[in-house]
Amino acid sequence: MNNVGSAGDVLEDDPVGRLKVYVYELPSKYNKKILQKDPRCLSHMFAAEIYMHRFLLSSPVRTLNPEEADWFYTPIYATCDLTPTGLPLPFKSPRMVRSAIQLISSSWPYWNRTEGADHFFVVPHDFGACFHYQEEKAIERGILPILQRATLVQTFGQRNHVCLNEGSITIPPYAPPQKMQARQIPLDTPRSIFVYFRGLFYDVNNDPEGGYYASGRGARAAVWENFKNNPLFDISTEHPTTYYEDMQRAIFCLCPLGWAPWSPRLVEAVVFGCIPVIIADDIVLPFADAIPWEEIGVFVAEEDVPKLDTILTSIPPEVILRKQRLLANPSMKRAMLFPQPALPGDAFHQILNGLARKLPHQKSIYLKPGEKILNWTAGPVGDLKPW
């Protein structure tokens, strides 16, 4: 794990003055119009793409002079195409992204200088810029070829996976800050629940097209089969109205991988001071270069799920207390959230810090005149249709 520094020191870095971002002005069909058609996009797990756009428009790191920009940002709402039940369909996203890049590369000179190596895109979908919600299909597709040189800001993070490029910035999924704020209970409430989890153990209806997949490589099913009758484990598929309050009464909150390795439970656990038990081999956690995940969470290998009770009951009380103290640090919680308006050290600022740490750009990103690296016609034929 490349978790450097002690809790919170890097989290409080101020990105202002360390980078300048140019925001491309795109026709509203790439962003605002899509949102007008479906305002649900403002509250789903993928909403970071919308809030990041709003944040940058009024951020002091924004420059109106592209000549002095370190980074270029293309505001596309690629996950705001929802089924009636609110699940995002990624099938139009590749064509939309290609269309936007065709536009910026023909209207401004900056894309062609580097073929996107100084551009970043927010792609918060299940498997990022692989643009599919089924892992096998996402792997088959791979990252959209024309995004191969760009920096991808994405919720999906798994080591040695084709859908995560070296140098991507892994972010938390969006969880509604006001809603969580409103449900805080007194800090001195005793944590009387040992292990807490609410969610599906078998994924029946998470496929937007109605298929059936075993949830989370079997990790969730193993939790249920081994611990459904264990009194230390408060686990169920029922989602109670007291979900947020219950997390604040629990010592450990399970964060097993589901559809993808990441889930909003991680954000909720940190915000509510419940020690996250991360069951997702090879996961790359949000802002892992700034948040000391090893110190605040517990990592359990997927194959060790049957021993979960022994693993958790054998953690010494002083280790639990230390993790709880670190979790109580407001800078930890803030780094997980996208508040409106933005606050110093929040997830927006952590993204900017991540971009600032990648500066200065290597001279080698600039192409020689006439040089082309990317293949614009690569990828499935369906992706090449106009959007």
XYZ file of C-alpha atoms in Angstrom:
387
model
C 0.000 0.000 0.000
C 1.400 3.378 -0.929
C -0.180 5.142 2.027
C 2.326 7.807 2.872
C 2.333 10.145 5.809
C 0.269 10.094 8.950
C -3.443 10.622 9.047
C -4.564 13.927 7.730
C -1.307 15.708 6.905
C -1.626 15.414 3.107
C -5.400 15.697 3.409
C -5.049 19.301 4.433
C -2.920 20.335 1.442
C -4.357 23.359 -0.334
C -4.326 22.912 -4.104
C -4.902 26.619 -4.809
C -1.812 28.141 -6.377
C -0.438 24.713 -7.333
C -2.370 24.190 -10.570
C -4.556 25.960 -13.121
C -7.458 24.233 -14.859
C -9.100 25.299 -18.100
C -12.749 24.228 -18.387
C -13.865 23.711 -21.979
C -17.164 25.401 -22.834
C -19.187 22.616 -24.438
C -22.685 22.786 -25.924
C -25.229 22.012 -23.200
C -26.232 18.714 -24.868
C -23.103 17.202 -23.233
C -24.040 18.238 -19.717
C -26.823 20.591 -18.601
C -29.454 19.345 -21.083
C -28.876 15.725 -20.028
C -29.349 16.687 -16.398
C -32.509 18.688 -17.150
C -33.940 15.547 -18.731
C -33.236 13.490 -15.594
C -32.557 15.356 -12.314
C -32.153 11.990 -10.522
C -28.539 12.181 -11.703
C -27.895 14.755 -8.962
C -28.332 12.250 -6.180
C -27.065 8.926 -7.518
C -23.663 7.370 -6.740
C -22.188 8.711 -9.978
C -23.063 12.377 -9.380
C -19.407 13.410 -8.860
C -19.193 14.158 -12.597
C -21.862 16.869 -12.218
C -20.663 18.368 -8.949
C -17.032 18.459 -10.130
C -18.125 20.544 -13.120
C -20.059 22.980 -10.911
C -17.179 23.187 -8.460
C -14.571 23.953 -11.129
C -16.638 26.719 -12.718
C -16.298 28.818 -9.574
C -13.002 27.433 -8.224
C -9.971 29.708 -7.797
C -7.908 27.107 -9.717
C -9.939 27.789 -12.859
C -8.215 29.875 -15.522
C -9.969 31.509 -18.459
C -6.676 31.587 -20.340
C -5.979 28.128 -21.797
C -2.373 29.126 -22.545
C -1.548 29.129 -18.825
C -3.489 25.954 -17.950
C -1.771 22.894 -16.459
C -4.867 20.749 -16.968
C -7.856 20.782 -19.316
C -11.273 19.535 -18.221
C -14.091 18.413 -20.528
C -17.467 18.519 -18.717
C -19.448 15.491 -19.959
C -22.188 13.810 -17.914
C -21.561 10.326 -19.269
C -23.397 8.356 -16.569
C -26.621 10.387 -16.634
C -28.589 7.979 -18.827
C -30.804 6.153 -16.342
C -33.262 3.276 -16.534
C -36.721 3.822 -14.956
C -35.357 2.300 -11.726
C -32.391 4.703 -11.726
C -29.533 2.456 -12.866
C -27.149 4.097 -15.341
C -26.778 2.637 -18.817
C -23.278 3.185 -20.197
C -23.977 2.296 -23.817
C -24.110 5.841 -25.212
C -21.147 7.061 -23.138
C -18.369 6.039 -25.588
C -20.046 7.866 -28.478
C -20.680 10.902 -26.325
C -17.059 11.057 -25.132
C -15.731 10.616 -28.696
C -18.055 13.336 -29.931
C -16.871 15.753 -27.227
C -13.210 14.994 -27.962
C -13.773 15.487 -31.699
C -15.250 18.869 -30.835
C -12.474 20.052 -28.496
C -9.728 18.735 -30.789
C -11.121 20.610 -33.794
C -12.034 23.844 -31.931
C -8.940 24.266 -29.718
C -5.262 23.325 -30.302
C -4.630 21.802 -26.859
C -5.857 18.221 -27.273
C -3.731 17.661 -30.374
C -0.534 18.831 -28.624
C -0.619 15.854 -26.258
C -3.539 13.699 -27.439
C -5.101 14.231 -24.056
C -2.125 13.653 -21.747
C -2.791 16.976 -19.956
C -6.578 16.471 -19.959
C -8.641 14.829 -17.229
C -12.086 13.253 -17.400
C -14.435 12.307 -14.564
C -15.680 8.772 -15.334
C -17.472 7.537 -12.213
C -19.147 4.518 -13.816
C -18.937 0.963 -12.354
C -15.812 0.129 -14.366
C -14.737 3.663 -15.257
C -13.958 4.330 -18.915
C -14.494 0.676 -19.869
C -18.154 1.777 -19.990
C -19.913 -1.465 -19.127
C -21.475 -2.625 -15.851
C -20.683 -6.325 -16.341
C -17.082 -6.987 -15.484
C -16.439 -9.542 -18.243
C -17.788 -7.143 -20.887
C -15.915 -4.207 -19.347
C -12.643 -6.167 -19.517
C -13.370 -7.165 -23.098
C -13.987 -3.522 -24.042
C -11.068 -2.039 -22.111
C -10.659 1.685 -21.548
C -11.998 3.733 -24.444
C -8.992 3.947 -26.822
C -9.097 7.739 -27.190
C -8.910 8.168 -23.413
C -5.756 6.076 -23.077
C -3.467 9.094 -22.548
C -5.832 11.170 -20.403
C -5.957 11.147 -16.598
C -9.140 9.408 -15.506
C -10.837 10.424 -12.275
C -12.895 7.354 -11.385
C -14.595 5.451 -8.575
C -13.428 2.099 -9.922
C -10.071 1.029 -8.505
C -8.567 -2.424 -8.697
C -4.893 -3.257 -9.088
C -3.761 -5.001 -12.291
C -7.118 -4.447 -13.971
C -7.564 -3.266 -17.563
C -10.154 -0.699 -16.421
C -7.673 1.168 -14.208
C -4.785 2.960 -15.878
C -1.582 3.748 -14.008
C -1.913 7.374 -12.901
C -5.716 7.472 -12.593
C -7.170 9.225 -9.554
C -9.528 7.004 -7.535
C -12.362 8.898 -5.851
C -15.213 8.005 -3.475
C -18.689 7.500 -4.943
C -21.118 10.328 -4.315
C -23.103 10.094 -1.094
C -25.504 12.954 -0.235
C -23.745 15.075 2.427
C -26.828 16.964 3.688
C -28.776 13.749 4.149
C -25.968 12.236 6.238
C -25.452 15.441 8.211
C -29.119 15.482 9.163
C -28.895 11.982 10.641
C -25.992 12.449 13.070
C -26.714 11.101 16.556
C -24.955 12.247 19.785
C -21.235 11.431 19.664
C -21.303 9.699 23.044
C -23.905 7.119 21.905
C -22.381 3.729 22.775
C -21.502 1.454 19.857
C -23.472 -1.608 20.900
C -23.507 -3.380 17.502
C -20.328 -5.374 16.820
C -20.628 -5.931 13.040
C -23.177 -4.231 10.794
C -24.203 -4.765 7.167
C -27.317 -4.049 5.146
C -27.490 -4.971 1.493
C -27.876 -7.753 -1.009
C -26.024 -11.012 -0.510
C -27.078 -12.298 -3.913
C -27.503 -9.762 -6.687
C -30.848 -10.301 -8.278
C -31.794 -6.931 -9.643
C -28.633 -4.906 -10.027
C -28.343 -5.662 -13.717
C -30.009 -2.823 -15.656
C -30.914 -5.389 -18.313
C -32.354 -7.867 -15.821
C -29.690 -10.591 -15.769
C -28.528 -12.470 -12.687
C -25.005 -12.442 -11.304
C -23.555 -13.811 -8.114
C -22.766 -10.757 -6.078
C -19.184 -9.834 -5.390
C -17.291 -12.954 -6.464
C -19.123 -14.881 -3.760
C -17.809 -12.731 -0.872
C -21.241 -11.472 0.146
C -22.856 -14.899 -0.084
C -20.066 -16.222 2.166
C -20.801 -13.509 4.754
C -24.476 -14.506 4.842
C -23.921 -18.258 4.860
C -21.352 -18.121 7.650
C -22.788 -15.428 9.919
C -26.547 -15.032 9.422
C -27.141 -16.695 12.832
C -24.142 -15.231 14.643
C -25.326 -12.825 17.388
C -22.266 -10.588 16.879
C -23.324 -9.928 13.282
C -26.238 -7.583 12.646
C -26.656 -8.385 8.953
C -29.739 -8.401 6.760
C -31.085 -7.538 3.321
C -33.713 -5.238 4.877
C -32.764 -1.581 4.499
C -34.175 0.014 7.660
C -35.062 3.691 7.937
C -32.544 3.808 10.805
C -29.656 2.681 8.535
C -27.520 5.802 9.135
C -28.186 5.777 12.881
C -27.373 2.053 13.102
C -23.975 2.628 11.482
C -23.214 5.156 14.220
C -23.999 2.465 16.798
C -21.705 -0.119 15.199
C -18.013 -0.817 15.756
C -17.364 -2.509 12.395
C -19.192 -1.950 9.109
C -18.730 -4.508 6.360
C -17.751 -3.148 2.953
C -17.742 -6.269 0.801
C -17.334 -5.881 -2.918
C -20.563 -6.107 -4.875
C -21.167 -5.286 -8.472
C -17.774 -3.550 -8.643
C -15.214 -3.554 -5.796
C -16.301 -0.100 -4.588
C -19.521 0.934 -2.860
C -21.000 3.947 -1.025
C -20.782 1.919 2.215
C -17.152 2.923 2.478
C -18.077 6.622 2.497
C -20.923 6.035 4.949
C -18.694 4.045 7.310
C -16.021 6.759 7.415
C -18.544 9.580 7.852
C -20.292 7.705 10.676
C -17.090 6.608 12.434
C -17.697 2.899 11.878
C -14.476 0.978 11.141
C -14.731 -0.186 7.519
C -14.041 -3.898 7.018
C -12.875 -3.989 3.416
C -13.474 -7.298 1.665
C -12.301 -6.693 -1.904
C -8.960 -8.142 -2.961
C -6.714 -5.744 -4.888
C -9.014 -2.766 -4.343
C -7.461 0.659 -4.899
C -9.170 2.899 -2.360
C -10.100 6.563 -2.816
C -7.219 9.028 -2.431
C -4.977 6.208 -1.176
C -1.934 8.501 -1.331
C -3.567 10.814 1.228
C -5.868 8.649 3.377
C -4.153 6.069 5.617
C -6.640 3.269 4.884
C -4.478 0.611 6.535
C -4.673 2.565 9.799
C -8.411 3.290 9.789
C -9.836 0.141 8.190
C -9.529 -3.631 8.452
C -8.670 -5.567 5.293
C -9.935 -9.129 5.010
C -9.083 -11.314 2.020
C -12.126 -12.629 0.166
C -11.072 -16.213 0.906
C -10.880 -15.432 4.657
C -14.538 -14.390 4.966
C -15.456 -17.626 6.828
C -12.975 -16.568 9.566
C -14.347 -13.032 9.821
C -15.663 -13.487 13.379
C -12.257 -14.711 14.654
C -10.412 -11.962 12.765
C -12.571 -9.168 14.199
C -12.901 -10.477 17.770
C -9.122 -10.857 18.021
C -8.393 -7.176 17.260
C -7.159 -5.658 20.557
C -9.359 -2.906 22.077
C -6.518 -0.364 21.870
C -6.260 -0.932 18.097
C -10.015 -0.427 17.752
C -9.776 2.794 19.784
C -6.908 4.070 17.677
C -8.855 3.452 14.457
C -11.918 5.151 15.933
C -9.842 8.168 16.950
C -8.432 8.499 13.420
C -11.924 8.144 11.958
C -13.155 10.910 14.252
C -10.755 13.335 12.547
C -13.029 15.716 10.578
C -10.515 15.857 7.725
C -11.053 12.120 7.059
C -14.797 12.575 6.733
C -14.505 15.707 4.634
C -12.201 14.011 2.122
C -14.968 11.490 1.384
C -17.661 14.051 0.566
C -18.650 16.396 -2.264
C -20.434 19.117 -0.256
C -22.353 22.094 -1.708
C -20.770 24.591 -1.310
C -17.311 23.028 -1.325
C -15.189 23.007 1.850
C -11.395 23.025 2.241
C -10.034 19.477 2.156
C -13.211 17.919 0.697
C -13.226 15.392 -2.167
C -13.101 18.178 -4.781
C -9.890 19.480 -3.208
C -8.451 15.959 -2.929
C -8.968 15.522 -6.691
C -7.167 18.819 -7.319
C -4.368 17.754 -4.964
C -4.043 14.523 -6.936
C -3.791 16.496 -10.190
C -1.300 18.933 -8.624
C 0.913 16.047 -7.471
C 1.202 14.910 -11.099
C 2.793 18.224 -12.107
C 4.957 19.298 -13.780
C 4.041 17.273 -16.868
C 6.903 15.342 -18.422
C 8.203 16.979 -21.605
C 7.621 13.627 -23.311
C 3.816 14.069 -23.282
C 4.047 16.674 -26.059
C 3.837 15.147 -29.511
C 6.114 16.069 -32.399
C 4.382 17.940 -35.243
C 2.288 15.478 -37.236
C 2.822 12.672 -34.670
C -0.228 10.580 -33.770
C -0.345 7.876 -31.086
C -4.035 7.194 -30.531
C -6.120 5.126 -32.904
C -9.422 6.942 -33.423
C -11.053 3.996 -35.151
C -10.163 1.354 -32.539
C -12.879 -0.270 -30.453
C -16.305 -1.769 -31.155
C -18.044 -0.549 -34.307
C -21.019 0.658 -32.248
C -18.765 3.185 -30.497
C -17.892 4.838 -33.791
C -21.437 5.873 -34.709
C -22.066 9.607 -34.377
C -23.637 10.711 -31.104
